[in-house]
Amino acid sequence: MRKIQMVDLKGQYEGIKDQINSSFDEVISSTAFINGPEVQNFQKEMEEYLGAKHVIPCGNGTDALQIAMMGLGLKPGDEVITADFTFAATVEVIALLGLTPVLVDVEPDTFNIDPEKIKEAITPKTKAIVPVHLFGQTANLDAIMDIAAAHNLFVIEDNAQAIGASYHDKTGNSYKTGTIGHIGATSFFPSKNLGCYGDGGAIFTNDDELAHTIRGVVNHGMYERYHHDVVGVNSRLDSLQAVVLRAKLPKLDAYNAARRKAADLYDAALKGQENIKIPVRVGEDDTHVFHQYTLKITNGKRDALVKHFQEKGIPCGVYYPIPLHKQKAYADERYNEADFEVTNQLVKEVISLPMHTELDEEQIEFITKELIEFVNA
């Protein structure tokens, strides 16, 4: 059996290395490292794939979230509602901009932000909602967009873990995640479903005026060289990263299908186990792209299982071990532990198994056998 990887970037590279290496040589020969043709071509190809009017590449996914909020003109003191159970980048940028993060609980099955909790958290200072499509599962955007419309709020989709996923709305229409809210933000960190070989990110929107503002923000606030019309940042995708993304984008649907196939094998092996809760898939097959395959271990053996896996050479991850409302940087006396019942339980139970495009049946059989035997012992 091949060595099990949490993410097998090398194996994936083998299938595209000739194209990437050749394109790397072309970029280096041209010296068009920043805002070169490769970046411009990737932008157009991403717009076509997503069905979005505007894709604005940037330096990384965290920048994408920050730039989205800057583009919307959010001001210090404005409240932004987001999930307590997610990576810190989502709340980090809210705090960096002097906005007020408002953390709410998530659904116990999808791990995504609970729309009912959003409703309870809205105040006259609320200006935006940031749903995170966690682990690759689309959040309940019908409910979230309805809430936003009723209260005149912006919706910023954090799509870092769900690129390529689709959302089928209540009218029967299908859209790519990241294109449904007022603005979407994504990361191209190497381990993402669409990842480059360094840092990278992008912002999506169908709003022409907002896109124009953001294009200035990512480039020091300039629309004309040395004319700084808005407060901006320096956040640009470089041409070498665009080369990687252009090679992978035509394969993204196949990559996501391979992840779903691996998830199917995990599901089949683990379904019905009393102490193991497999991931929930909501709606159509393409609404979950399995950035992570995240289980719940419900009999208190999660931490011991992590150690067992380490001894057996099986990589795994606990995403996330500490709720954001308990993190030192984001602790606030406004928060009441009773309001985070689901999150406080999830951090004790979740574990993510290896998930990538190169997983094979032998590896999955070994992982699930060790998992079942240990949890039920």
C-alpha positions as YAML, in Angstrom:
chain: A
units: angstrom
residues:
- id: 1
  name: MET
  ca: [0.00, 0.00, 0.00]
- id: 2
  name: ARG
  ca: [1.22, 3.49, -0.84]
- id: 3
  name: LYS
  ca: [1.97, 5.82, 2.06]
- id: 4
  name: ILE
  ca: [-1.21, 7.62, 3.08]
- id: 5
  name: GLN
  ca: [-1.12, 11.40, 2.73]
- id: 6
  name: MET
  ca: [-3.58, 13.88, 4.22]
- id: 7
  name: VAL
  ca: [-3.25, 15.78, 0.93]
- id: 8
  name: ASP
  ca: [-1.29, 14.28, -1.97]
- id: 9
  name: LEU
  ca: [-0.15, 17.31, -3.97]
- id: 10
  name: LYS
  ca: [2.78, 15.44, -5.48]
- id: 11
  name: GLY
  ca: [0.57, 12.73, -6.89]
- id: 12
  name: GLN
  ca: [-1.76, 15.30, -8.40]
- id: 13
  name: TYR
  ca: [1.20, 17.18, -9.87]
- id: 14
  name: GLU
  ca: [2.33, 14.12, -11.82]
- id: 15
  name: GLY
  ca: [-0.73, 14.43, -14.04]
- id: 16
  name: ILE
  ca: [-0.10, 18.05, -15.01]
- id: 17
  name: LYS
  ca: [3.63, 18.55, -14.59]
- id: 18
  name: ASP
  ca: [4.51, 18.81, -18.29]
- id: 19
  name: GLN
  ca: [1.99, 21.62, -18.81]
- id: 20
  name: ILE
  ca: [3.02, 23.43, -15.64]
- id: 21
  name: ASN
  ca: [6.76, 23.14, -16.22]
- id: 22
  name: SER
  ca: [6.45, 24.38, -19.78]
- id: 23
  name: SER
  ca: [4.30, 27.33, -18.72]
- id: 24
  name: PHE
  ca: [6.68, 28.16, -15.87]
- id: 25
  name: ASP
  ca: [9.50, 28.40, -18.40]
- id: 26
  name: GLU
  ca: [7.43, 30.73, -20.57]
- id: 27
  name: VAL
  ca: [6.63, 33.05, -17.67]
- id: 28
  name: ILE
  ca: [10.23, 33.17, -16.51]
- id: 29
  name: SER
  ca: [11.40, 33.90, -20.06]
- id: 30
  name: SER
  ca: [8.81, 36.67, -20.45]
- id: 31
  name: THR
  ca: [9.51, 38.12, -16.96]
- id: 32
  name: ALA
  ca: [5.80, 39.05, -16.77]
- id: 33
  name: PHE
  ca: [5.58, 37.99, -13.14]
- id: 34
  name: ILE
  ca: [2.85, 40.36, -11.90]
- id: 35
  name: ASN
  ca: [-0.46, 41.01, -13.72]
- id: 36
  name: GLY
  ca: [0.88, 39.25, -16.80]
- id: 37
  name: PRO
  ca: [-1.12, 37.43, -19.47]
- id: 38
  name: GLU
  ca: [-1.36, 34.25, -17.39]
- id: 39
  name: VAL
  ca: [-3.21, 36.10, -14.61]
- id: 40
  name: GLN
  ca: [-5.52, 37.83, -17.07]
- id: 41
  name: ASN
  ca: [-6.30, 34.57, -18.85]
- id: 42
  name: PHE
  ca: [-6.97, 32.78, -15.57]
- id: 43
  name: GLN
  ca: [-9.36, 35.54, -14.54]
- id: 44
  name: LYS
  ca: [-11.37, 35.13, -17.75]
- id: 45
  name: GLU
  ca: [-11.41, 31.35, -17.50]
- id: 46
  name: MET
  ca: [-12.54, 31.49, -13.88]
- id: 47
  name: GLU
  ca: [-15.34, 33.91, -14.77]
- id: 48
  name: GLU
  ca: [-16.53, 31.50, -17.45]
- id: 49
  name: TYR
  ca: [-16.35, 28.49, -15.14]
- id: 50
  name: LEU
  ca: [-18.25, 30.19, -12.33]
- id: 51
  name: GLY
  ca: [-20.73, 32.06, -14.50]
- id: 52
  name: ALA
  ca: [-19.65, 35.21, -12.67]
- id: 53
  name: LYS
  ca: [-19.33, 38.63, -14.30]
- id: 54
  name: HIS
  ca: [-16.19, 39.54, -12.38]
- id: 55
  name: VAL
  ca: [-13.30, 37.59, -10.86]
- id: 56
  name: ILE
  ca: [-10.59, 39.70, -9.23]
- id: 57
  name: PRO
  ca: [-7.50, 37.63, -8.31]
- id: 58
  name: CYS
  ca: [-5.58, 38.59, -5.17]
- id: 59
  name: GLY
  ca: [-2.76, 37.45, -2.92]
- id: 60
  name: ASN
  ca: [-4.56, 34.93, -0.68]
- id: 61
  name: GLY
  ca: [-7.92, 33.94, 0.72]
- id: 62
  name: THR
  ca: [-7.65, 36.05, 3.86]
- id: 63
  name: ASP
  ca: [-6.95, 39.12, 1.73]
- id: 64
  name: ALA
  ca: [-9.96, 38.20, -0.40]
- id: 65
  name: LEU
  ca: [-12.25, 38.42, 2.64]
- id: 66
  name: GLN
  ca: [-10.70, 41.67, 3.84]
- id: 67
  name: ILE
  ca: [-10.87, 43.26, 0.39]
- id: 68
  name: ALA
  ca: [-14.50, 42.18, 0.03]
- id: 69
  name: MET
  ca: [-15.38, 44.04, 3.23]
- id: 70
  name: MET
  ca: [-13.35, 47.07, 2.18]
- id: 71
  name: GLY
  ca: [-15.09, 47.09, -1.18]
- id: 72
  name: LEU
  ca: [-18.49, 47.07, 0.48]
- id: 73
  name: GLY
  ca: [-17.54, 50.16, 2.46]
- id: 74
  name: LEU
  ca: [-18.06, 48.63, 5.89]
- id: 75
  name: LYS
  ca: [-17.05, 51.03, 8.66]
- id: 76
  name: PRO
  ca: [-15.60, 50.56, 12.18]
- id: 77
  name: GLY
  ca: [-18.34, 49.55, 14.58]
- id: 78
  name: ASP
  ca: [-20.45, 47.84, 11.92]
- id: 79
  name: GLU
  ca: [-21.44, 44.34, 12.99]
- id: 80
  name: VAL
  ca: [-20.68, 41.31, 10.83]
- id: 81
  name: ILE
  ca: [-22.31, 37.97, 11.65]
- id: 82
  name: THR
  ca: [-20.38, 34.77, 10.97]
- id: 83
  name: ALA
  ca: [-19.97, 31.22, 12.25]
- id: 84
  name: ASP
  ca: [-18.24, 30.35, 15.51]
- id: 85
  name: PHE
  ca: [-17.10, 27.01, 14.07]
- id: 86
  name: THR
  ca: [-14.63, 27.84, 11.29]
- id: 87
  name: PHE
  ca: [-11.03, 28.88, 10.66]
- id: 88
  name: ALA
  ca: [-9.96, 32.14, 12.27]
- id: 89
  name: ALA
  ca: [-9.34, 34.01, 8.99]
- id: 90
  name: THR
  ca: [-13.06, 34.68, 8.66]
- id: 91
  name: VAL
  ca: [-13.26, 36.60, 11.94]
- id: 92
  name: GLU
  ca: [-9.67, 37.87, 11.77]
- id: 93
  name: VAL
  ca: [-10.35, 40.28, 8.93]
- id: 94
  name: ILE
  ca: [-13.49, 41.58, 10.62]
- id: 95
  name: ALA
  ca: [-11.42, 42.55, 13.66]
- id: 96
  name: LEU
  ca: [-8.55, 43.94, 11.58]
- id: 97
  name: LEU
  ca: [-10.90, 46.41, 9.91]
- id: 98
  name: GLY
  ca: [-12.29, 47.60, 13.23]
- id: 99
  name: LEU
  ca: [-15.64, 45.97, 12.55]
- id: 100
  name: THR
  ca: [-17.46, 44.05, 15.27]
- id: 101
  name: PRO
  ca: [-17.52, 40.27, 14.82]
- id: 102
  name: VAL
  ca: [-20.74, 38.61, 15.94]
- id: 103
  name: LEU
  ca: [-20.25, 34.86, 16.27]
- id: 104
  name: VAL
  ca: [-23.21, 32.50, 16.15]
- id: 105
  name: ASP
  ca: [-23.71, 28.76, 16.42]
- id: 106
  name: VAL
  ca: [-23.85, 26.27, 13.56]
- id: 107
  name: GLU
  ca: [-26.08, 23.39, 12.48]
- id: 108
  name: PRO
  ca: [-25.13, 20.04, 14.06]
- id: 109
  name: ASP
  ca: [-25.35, 18.06, 10.82]
- id: 110
  name: THR
  ca: [-23.90, 20.34, 8.09]
- id: 111
  name: PHE
  ca: [-21.52, 22.27, 10.43]
- id: 112
  name: ASN
  ca: [-22.60, 25.44, 8.59]
- id: 113
  name: ILE
  ca: [-23.96, 28.65, 10.10]
- id: 114
  name: ASP
  ca: [-27.49, 28.28, 11.49]
- id: 115
  name: PRO
  ca: [-29.90, 30.74, 9.80]
- id: 116
  name: GLU
  ca: [-32.11, 30.85, 12.90]
- id: 117
  name: LYS
  ca: [-29.12, 31.99, 14.96]
- id: 118
  name: ILE
  ca: [-28.39, 34.68, 12.38]
- id: 119
  name: LYS
  ca: [-31.90, 36.07, 12.85]
- id: 120
  name: GLU
  ca: [-31.43, 36.21, 16.62]
- id: 121
  name: ALA
  ca: [-28.12, 38.09, 16.30]
- id: 122
  name: ILE
  ca: [-29.27, 40.93, 14.04]
- id: 123
  name: THR
  ca: [-29.20, 44.43, 15.56]
- id: 124
  name: PRO
  ca: [-29.45, 47.95, 14.05]
- id: 125
  name: LYS
  ca: [-25.63, 47.84, 13.69]
- id: 126
  name: THR
  ca: [-25.59, 44.65, 11.62]
- id: 127
  name: LYS
  ca: [-24.34, 45.26, 8.09]
- id: 128
  name: ALA
  ca: [-23.22, 41.88, 6.71]
- id: 129
  name: ILE
  ca: [-23.42, 38.10, 7.03]
- id: 130
  name: VAL
  ca: [-20.46, 35.83, 6.18]
- id: 131
  name: PRO
  ca: [-21.59, 32.24, 5.64]
- id: 132
  name: VAL
  ca: [-18.73, 29.73, 5.32]
- id: 133
  name: HIS
  ca: [-19.29, 26.72, 3.08]
- id: 134
  name: LEU
  ca: [-17.45, 24.58, 5.58]
- id: 135
  name: PHE
  ca: [-15.57, 21.44, 4.54]
- id: 136
  name: GLY
  ca: [-17.05, 21.79, 1.03]
- id: 137
  name: GLN
  ca: [-20.75, 21.60, 1.98]
- id: 138
  name: THR
  ca: [-22.87, 24.52, 0.78]
- id: 139
  name: ALA
  ca: [-24.56, 26.60, 3.46]
- id: 140
  name: ASN
  ca: [-28.32, 27.29, 3.38]
- id: 141
  name: LEU
  ca: [-28.14, 30.26, 1.04]
- id: 142
  name: ASP
  ca: [-31.88, 30.47, 0.35]
- id: 143
  name: ALA
  ca: [-32.53, 31.19, 4.01]
- id: 144
  name: ILE
  ca: [-29.49, 33.45, 4.37]
- id: 145
  name: MET
  ca: [-30.29, 35.54, 1.29]
- id: 146
  name: ASP
  ca: [-33.89, 35.92, 2.47]
- id: 147
  name: ILE
  ca: [-32.69, 37.14, 5.87]
- id: 148
  name: ALA
  ca: [-30.28, 39.56, 4.21]
- id: 149
  name: ALA
  ca: [-32.97, 40.95, 1.93]
- id: 150
  name: ALA
  ca: [-35.37, 41.45, 4.83]
- id: 151
  name: HIS
  ca: [-32.79, 43.43, 6.81]
- id: 152
  name: ASN
  ca: [-30.89, 45.12, 3.96]
- id: 153
  name: LEU
  ca: [-27.64, 43.27, 4.71]
- id: 154
  name: PHE
  ca: [-24.71, 42.27, 2.53]
- id: 155
  name: VAL
  ca: [-23.82, 38.59, 2.11]
- id: 156
  name: ILE
  ca: [-20.14, 37.70, 1.69]
- id: 157
  name: GLU
  ca: [-19.66, 34.02, 0.86]
- id: 158
  name: ASP
  ca: [-16.49, 32.50, 2.30]
- id: 159
  name: ASN
  ca: [-15.94, 29.95, -0.43]
- id: 160
  name: ALA
  ca: [-12.39, 28.92, 0.48]
- id: 161
  name: GLN
  ca: [-13.39, 25.29, 1.09]
- id: 162
  name: ALA
  ca: [-16.08, 24.83, -1.56]
- id: 163
  name: ILE
  ca: [-14.76, 25.97, -4.92]
- id: 164
  name: GLY
  ca: [-16.63, 24.11, -7.64]
- id: 165
  name: ALA
  ca: [-19.65, 23.27, -5.48]
- id: 166
  name: SER
  ca: [-23.12, 24.12, -6.74]
- id: 167
  name: TYR
  ca: [-26.13, 25.48, -4.90]
- id: 168
  name: HIS
  ca: [-29.62, 24.60, -6.13]
- id: 169
  name: ASP
  ca: [-31.99, 27.31, -4.96]
- id: 170
  name: LYS
  ca: [-35.68, 27.11, -4.11]
- id: 171
  name: THR
  ca: [-36.66, 28.12, -7.65]
- id: 172
  name: GLY
  ca: [-34.76, 25.22, -9.16]
- id: 173
  name: ASN
  ca: [-31.85, 27.25, -10.49]
- id: 174
  name: SER
  ca: [-28.25, 26.14, -9.94]
- id: 175
  name: TYR
  ca: [-25.33, 28.45, -9.25]
- id: 176
  name: LYS
  ca: [-21.70, 27.98, -8.29]
- id: 177
  name: THR
  ca: [-20.99, 28.85, -4.68]
- id: 178
  name: GLY
  ca: [-19.31, 32.22, -4.31]
- id: 179
  name: THR
  ca: [-21.57, 33.81, -6.94]
- id: 180
  name: ILE
  ca: [-24.86, 33.92, -5.04]
- id: 181
  name: GLY
  ca: [-24.18, 36.51, -2.34]
- id: 182
  name: HIS
  ca: [-23.26, 40.10, -3.05]
- id: 183
  name: ILE
  ca: [-19.64, 39.02, -3.12]
- id: 184
  name: GLY
  ca: [-17.63, 35.82, -2.77]
- id: 185
  name: ALA
  ca: [-14.11, 35.18, -1.55]
- id: 186
  name: THR
  ca: [-11.91, 32.14, -2.04]
- id: 187
  name: SER
  ca: [-8.44, 30.81, -1.30]
- id: 188
  name: PHE
  ca: [-6.08, 28.98, -3.63]
- id: 189
  name: PHE
  ca: [-3.89, 27.68, -0.80]
- id: 190
  name: PRO
  ca: [-2.14, 24.51, -2.08]
- id: 191
  name: SER
  ca: [-4.37, 22.08, -0.17]
- id: 192
  name: LYS
  ca: [-7.63, 23.56, -1.44]
- id: 193
  name: ASN
  ca: [-9.72, 21.77, -4.06]
- id: 194
  name: LEU
  ca: [-8.33, 24.28, -6.56]
- id: 195
  name: GLY
  ca: [-4.92, 25.12, -5.15]
- id: 196
  name: CYS
  ca: [-1.80, 26.78, -6.49]
- id: 197
  name: TYR
  ca: [1.81, 26.20, -5.40]
- id: 198
  name: GLY
  ca: [2.00, 29.13, -3.01]
- id: 199
  name: ASP
  ca: [-0.54, 31.67, -1.81]
- id: 200
  name: GLY
  ca: [-3.40, 32.95, -3.93]
- id: 201
  name: GLY
  ca: [-7.01, 34.02, -3.73]
- id: 202
  name: ALA
  ca: [-9.84, 35.72, -5.58]
- id: 203
  name: ILE
  ca: [-12.97, 37.78, -5.14]
- id: 204
  name: PHE
  ca: [-16.14, 37.17, -7.18]
- id: 205
  name: THR
  ca: [-19.07, 39.49, -7.85]
- id: 206
  name: ASN
  ca: [-21.76, 40.21, -10.41]
- id: 207
  name: ASP
  ca: [-21.92, 43.90, -9.39]
- id: 208
  name: ASP
  ca: [-20.07, 46.10, -11.90]
- id: 209
  name: GLU
  ca: [-19.58, 49.02, -9.53]
- id: 210
  name: LEU
  ca: [-18.37, 46.82, -6.71]
- id: 211
  name: ALA
  ca: [-15.94, 45.05, -9.05]
- id: 212
  name: HIS
  ca: [-14.50, 48.40, -10.13]
- id: 213
  name: THR
  ca: [-13.94, 49.42, -6.50]
- id: 214
  name: ILE
  ca: [-12.27, 46.11, -5.66]
- id: 215
  name: ARG
  ca: [-9.91, 46.29, -8.63]
- id: 216
  name: GLY
  ca: [-8.59, 49.51, -7.14]
- id: 217
  name: VAL
  ca: [-8.41, 48.14, -3.60]
- id: 218
  name: VAL
  ca: [-6.21, 45.17, -4.57]
- id: 219
  name: ASN
  ca: [-3.68, 47.49, -6.25]
- id: 220
  name: HIS
  ca: [-2.94, 50.20, -3.68]
- id: 221
  name: GLY
  ca: [-6.18, 52.01, -4.48]
- id: 222
  name: MET
  ca: [-4.97, 52.84, -8.00]
- id: 223
  name: TYR
  ca: [-6.97, 52.85, -11.22]
- id: 224
  name: GLU
  ca: [-4.35, 55.00, -12.88]
- id: 225
  name: ARG
  ca: [-0.70, 54.66, -11.93]
- id: 226
  name: TYR
  ca: [0.22, 56.88, -8.95]
- id: 227
  name: HIS
  ca: [-3.37, 58.12, -8.62]
- id: 228
  name: HIS
  ca: [-4.71, 56.66, -5.36]
- id: 229
  name: ASP
  ca: [-8.48, 57.08, -5.41]
- id: 230
  name: VAL
  ca: [-9.42, 54.68, -2.59]
- id: 231
  name: VAL
  ca: [-7.60, 53.21, 0.38]
- id: 232
  name: GLY
  ca: [-6.11, 49.99, -0.90]
- id: 233
  name: VAL
  ca: [-3.74, 47.14, -0.19]
- id: 234
  name: ASN
  ca: [-1.06, 45.29, -2.13]
- id: 235
  name: SER
  ca: [-2.62, 41.93, -2.94]
- id: 236
  name: ARG
  ca: [-2.03, 40.43, -6.35]
- id: 237
  name: LEU
  ca: [-1.90, 36.90, -7.74]
- id: 238
  name: ASP
  ca: [1.44, 36.30, -9.45]
- id: 239
  name: SER
  ca: [1.80, 34.76, -12.89]
- id: 240
  name: LEU
  ca: [3.46, 31.54, -11.72]
- id: 241
  name: GLN
  ca: [0.51, 30.77, -9.46]
- id: 242
  name: ALA
  ca: [-1.88, 31.59, -12.30]
- id: 243
  name: VAL
  ca: [-0.08, 28.99, -14.43]
- id: 244
  name: VAL
  ca: [-0.86, 26.29, -11.86]
- id: 245
  name: LEU
  ca: [-4.47, 27.39, -11.51]
- id: 246
  name: ARG
  ca: [-4.98, 27.45, -15.29]
- id: 247
  name: ALA
  ca: [-3.68, 23.89, -15.50]
- id: 248
  name: LYS
  ca: [-5.96, 22.69, -12.72]
- id: 249
  name: LEU
  ca: [-9.17, 24.62, -13.47]
- id: 250
  name: PRO
  ca: [-10.26, 22.43, -16.43]
- id: 251
  name: LYS
  ca: [-9.80, 19.42, -14.15]
- id: 252
  name: LEU
  ca: [-11.62, 20.88, -11.13]
- id: 253
  name: ASP
  ca: [-14.90, 19.07, -11.73]
- id: 254
  name: ALA
  ca: [-13.00, 15.78, -12.15]
- id: 255
  name: TYR
  ca: [-10.99, 16.50, -9.01]
- id: 256
  name: ASN
  ca: [-14.20, 17.13, -7.06]
- id: 257
  name: ALA
  ca: [-15.76, 13.98, -8.49]
- id: 258
  name: ALA
  ca: [-12.73, 12.00, -7.28]
- id: 259
  name: ARG
  ca: [-13.22, 13.48, -3.82]
- id: 260
  name: ARG
  ca: [-16.88, 12.49, -3.84]
- id: 261
  name: LYS
  ca: [-15.94, 8.97, -4.94]
- id: 262
  name: ALA
  ca: [-13.55, 8.71, -1.99]
- id: 263
  name: ALA
  ca: [-16.32, 10.04, 0.27]
- id: 264
  name: ASP
  ca: [-18.69, 7.40, -1.12]
- id: 265
  name: LEU
  ca: [-16.20, 4.68, -0.18]
- id: 266
  name: TYR
  ca: [-15.80, 6.13, 3.31]
- id: 267
  name: ASP
  ca: [-19.59, 6.36, 3.66]
- id: 268
  name: ALA
  ca: [-20.13, 2.76, 2.59]
- id: 269
  name: ALA
  ca: [-17.57, 1.47, 5.09]
- id: 270
  name: LEU
  ca: [-18.69, 3.60, 8.02]
- id: 271
  name: LYS
  ca: [-22.45, 3.88, 7.56]
- id: 272
  name: GLY
  ca: [-24.47, 2.49, 10.44]
- id: 273
  name: GLN
  ca: [-21.62, 2.53, 12.96]
- id: 274
  name: GLU
  ca: [-23.17, 3.49, 16.29]
- id: 275
  name: ASN
  ca: [-20.36, 5.74, 17.49]
- id: 276
  name: ILE
  ca: [-19.47, 7.30, 14.13]
- id: 277
  name: LYS
  ca: [-21.54, 9.95, 12.37]
- id: 278
  name: ILE
  ca: [-20.61, 10.34, 8.71]
- id: 279
  name: PRO
  ca: [-20.90, 13.71, 6.93]
- id: 280
  name: VAL
  ca: [-24.34, 14.87, 5.86]
- id: 281
  name: ARG
  ca: [-24.89, 15.78, 2.21]
- id: 282
  name: VAL
  ca: [-27.67, 18.29, 1.59]
- id: 283
  name: GLY
  ca: [-29.48, 18.36, -1.73]
- id: 284
  name: GLU
  ca: [-27.88, 17.26, -5.00]
- id: 285
  name: ASP
  ca: [-24.61, 15.37, -5.28]
- id: 286
  name: ASP
  ca: [-22.66, 18.43, -6.42]
- id: 287
  name: THR
  ca: [-23.50, 20.52, -3.33]
- id: 288
  name: HIS
  ca: [-20.63, 18.92, -1.39]
- id: 289
  name: VAL
  ca: [-17.10, 18.87, -2.79]
- id: 290
  name: PHE
  ca: [-15.40, 17.36, 0.29]
- id: 291
  name: HIS
  ca: [-12.53, 19.70, 0.96]
- id: 292
  name: GLN
  ca: [-12.52, 17.67, 4.15]
- id: 293
  name: TYR
  ca: [-14.20, 14.41, 5.05]
- id: 294
  name: THR
  ca: [-15.20, 15.22, 8.61]
- id: 295
  name: LEU
  ca: [-16.76, 12.70, 10.99]
- id: 296
  name: LYS
  ca: [-18.16, 12.93, 14.48]
- id: 297
  name: ILE
  ca: [-16.89, 10.39, 17.03]
- id: 298
  name: THR
  ca: [-19.67, 10.35, 19.59]
- id: 299
  name: ASN
  ca: [-18.39, 8.07, 22.36]
- id: 300
  name: GLY
  ca: [-15.61, 10.27, 23.72]
- id: 301
  name: LYS
  ca: [-12.75, 8.51, 21.91]
- id: 302
  name: ARG
  ca: [-11.86, 11.24, 19.41]
- id: 303
  name: ASP
  ca: [-8.60, 12.36, 21.02]
- id: 304
  name: ALA
  ca: [-7.49, 8.79, 21.64]
- id: 305
  name: LEU
  ca: [-8.31, 7.99, 18.00]
- id: 306
  name: VAL
  ca: [-6.00, 10.79, 16.84]
- id: 307
  name: LYS
  ca: [-3.14, 9.18, 18.79]
- id: 308
  name: HIS
  ca: [-4.02, 5.74, 17.44]
- id: 309
  name: PHE
  ca: [-3.95, 7.03, 13.88]
- id: 310
  name: GLN
  ca: [-0.56, 8.61, 14.49]
- id: 311
  name: GLU
  ca: [0.79, 5.26, 15.66]
- id: 312
  name: LYS
  ca: [-0.60, 3.57, 12.55]
- id: 313
  name: GLY
  ca: [0.76, 6.15, 10.12]
- id: 314
  name: ILE
  ca: [-2.67, 7.50, 9.24]
- id: 315
  name: PRO
  ca: [-2.75, 11.31, 8.99]
- id: 316
  name: CYS
  ca: [-5.83, 13.12, 10.26]
- id: 317
  name: GLY
  ca: [-6.89, 16.55, 11.38]
- id: 318
  name: VAL
  ca: [-9.09, 18.16, 14.02]
- id: 319
  name: TYR
  ca: [-10.78, 21.12, 12.36]
- id: 320
  name: TYR
  ca: [-11.34, 22.89, 14.70]
- id: 321
  name: PRO
  ca: [-10.28, 22.15, 18.29]
- id: 322
  name: ILE
  ca: [-11.21, 25.52, 19.86]
- id: 323
  name: PRO
  ca: [-14.31, 27.62, 19.08]
- id: 324
  name: LEU
  ca: [-13.59, 31.15, 17.90]
- id: 325
  name: HIS
  ca: [-15.50, 32.64, 20.83]
- id: 326
  name: LYS
  ca: [-13.02, 30.91, 23.18]
- id: 327
  name: GLN
  ca: [-9.91, 32.08, 21.33]
- id: 328
  name: LYS
  ca: [-7.96, 34.67, 23.32]
- id: 329
  name: ALA
  ca: [-7.93, 37.12, 20.41]
- id: 330
  name: TYR
  ca: [-11.71, 37.04, 19.95]
- id: 331
  name: ALA
  ca: [-13.08, 36.42, 23.44]
- id: 332
  name: ASP
  ca: [-15.80, 38.89, 24.36]
- id: 333
  name: GLU
  ca: [-18.04, 39.31, 27.38]
- id: 334
  name: ARG
  ca: [-20.99, 39.57, 24.98]
- id: 335
  name: TYR
  ca: [-20.85, 35.82, 24.39]
- id: 336
  name: ASN
  ca: [-22.87, 33.36, 26.43]
- id: 337
  name: GLU
  ca: [-21.75, 29.71, 26.45]
- id: 338
  name: ALA
  ca: [-25.38, 28.59, 26.21]
- id: 339
  name: ASP
  ca: [-25.53, 30.18, 22.75]
- id: 340
  name: PHE
  ca: [-22.82, 27.86, 21.39]
- id: 341
  name: GLU
  ca: [-24.12, 24.45, 22.38]
- id: 342
  name: VAL
  ca: [-23.51, 22.83, 18.99]
- id: 343
  name: THR
  ca: [-20.04, 24.27, 18.42]
- id: 344
  name: ASN
  ca: [-18.91, 23.41, 21.93]
- id: 345
  name: GLN
  ca: [-19.90, 19.79, 21.26]
- id: 346
  name: LEU
  ca: [-18.41, 19.61, 17.76]
- id: 347
  name: VAL
  ca: [-14.94, 20.62, 18.90]
- id: 348
  name: LYS
  ca: [-14.93, 17.50, 21.11]
- id: 349
  name: GLU
  ca: [-16.10, 15.12, 18.38]
- id: 350
  name: VAL
  ca: [-14.92, 16.09, 14.90]
- id: 351
  name: ILE
  ca: [-12.06, 14.44, 13.07]
- id: 352
  name: SER
  ca: [-11.13, 14.78, 9.40]
- id: 353
  name: LEU
  ca: [-9.79, 11.78, 7.48]
- id: 354
  name: PRO
  ca: [-7.39, 11.92, 4.53]
- id: 355
  name: MET
  ca: [-9.14, 13.44, 1.53]
- id: 356
  name: HIS
  ca: [-7.66, 14.19, -1.87]
- id: 357
  name: THR
  ca: [-7.86, 13.21, -5.51]
- id: 358
  name: GLU
  ca: [-5.31, 10.39, -5.29]
- id: 359
  name: LEU
  ca: [-6.87, 8.27, -2.53]
- id: 360
  name: ASP
  ca: [-7.40, 4.64, -3.52]
- id: 361
  name: GLU
  ca: [-9.65, 1.88, -2.25]
- id: 362
  name: GLU
  ca: [-6.86, 0.01, -0.46]
- id: 363
  name: GLN
  ca: [-5.95, 3.08, 1.57]
- id: 364
  name: ILE
  ca: [-9.57, 3.84, 2.45]
- id: 365
  name: GLU
  ca: [-10.16, 0.21, 3.46]
- id: 366
  name: PHE
  ca: [-7.16, 0.35, 5.81]
- id: 367
  name: ILE
  ca: [-8.20, 3.70, 7.32]
- id: 368
  name: THR
  ca: [-11.80, 2.68, 7.94]
- id: 369
  name: LYS
  ca: [-10.84, -0.75, 9.34]
- id: 370
  name: GLU
  ca: [-8.53, 0.87, 11.90]
- id: 371
  name: LEU
  ca: [-11.16, 3.50, 12.70]
- id: 372
  name: ILE
  ca: [-14.00, 1.05, 13.29]
- id: 373
  name: GLU
  ca: [-11.95, -1.39, 15.33]
- id: 374
  name: PHE
  ca: [-10.55, 1.32, 17.61]
- id: 375
  name: VAL
  ca: [-13.77, 3.26, 18.17]
- id: 376
  name: ASN
  ca: [-15.76, 0.12, 18.95]
- id: 377
  name: ALA
  ca: [-13.12, -1.54, 21.14]
...
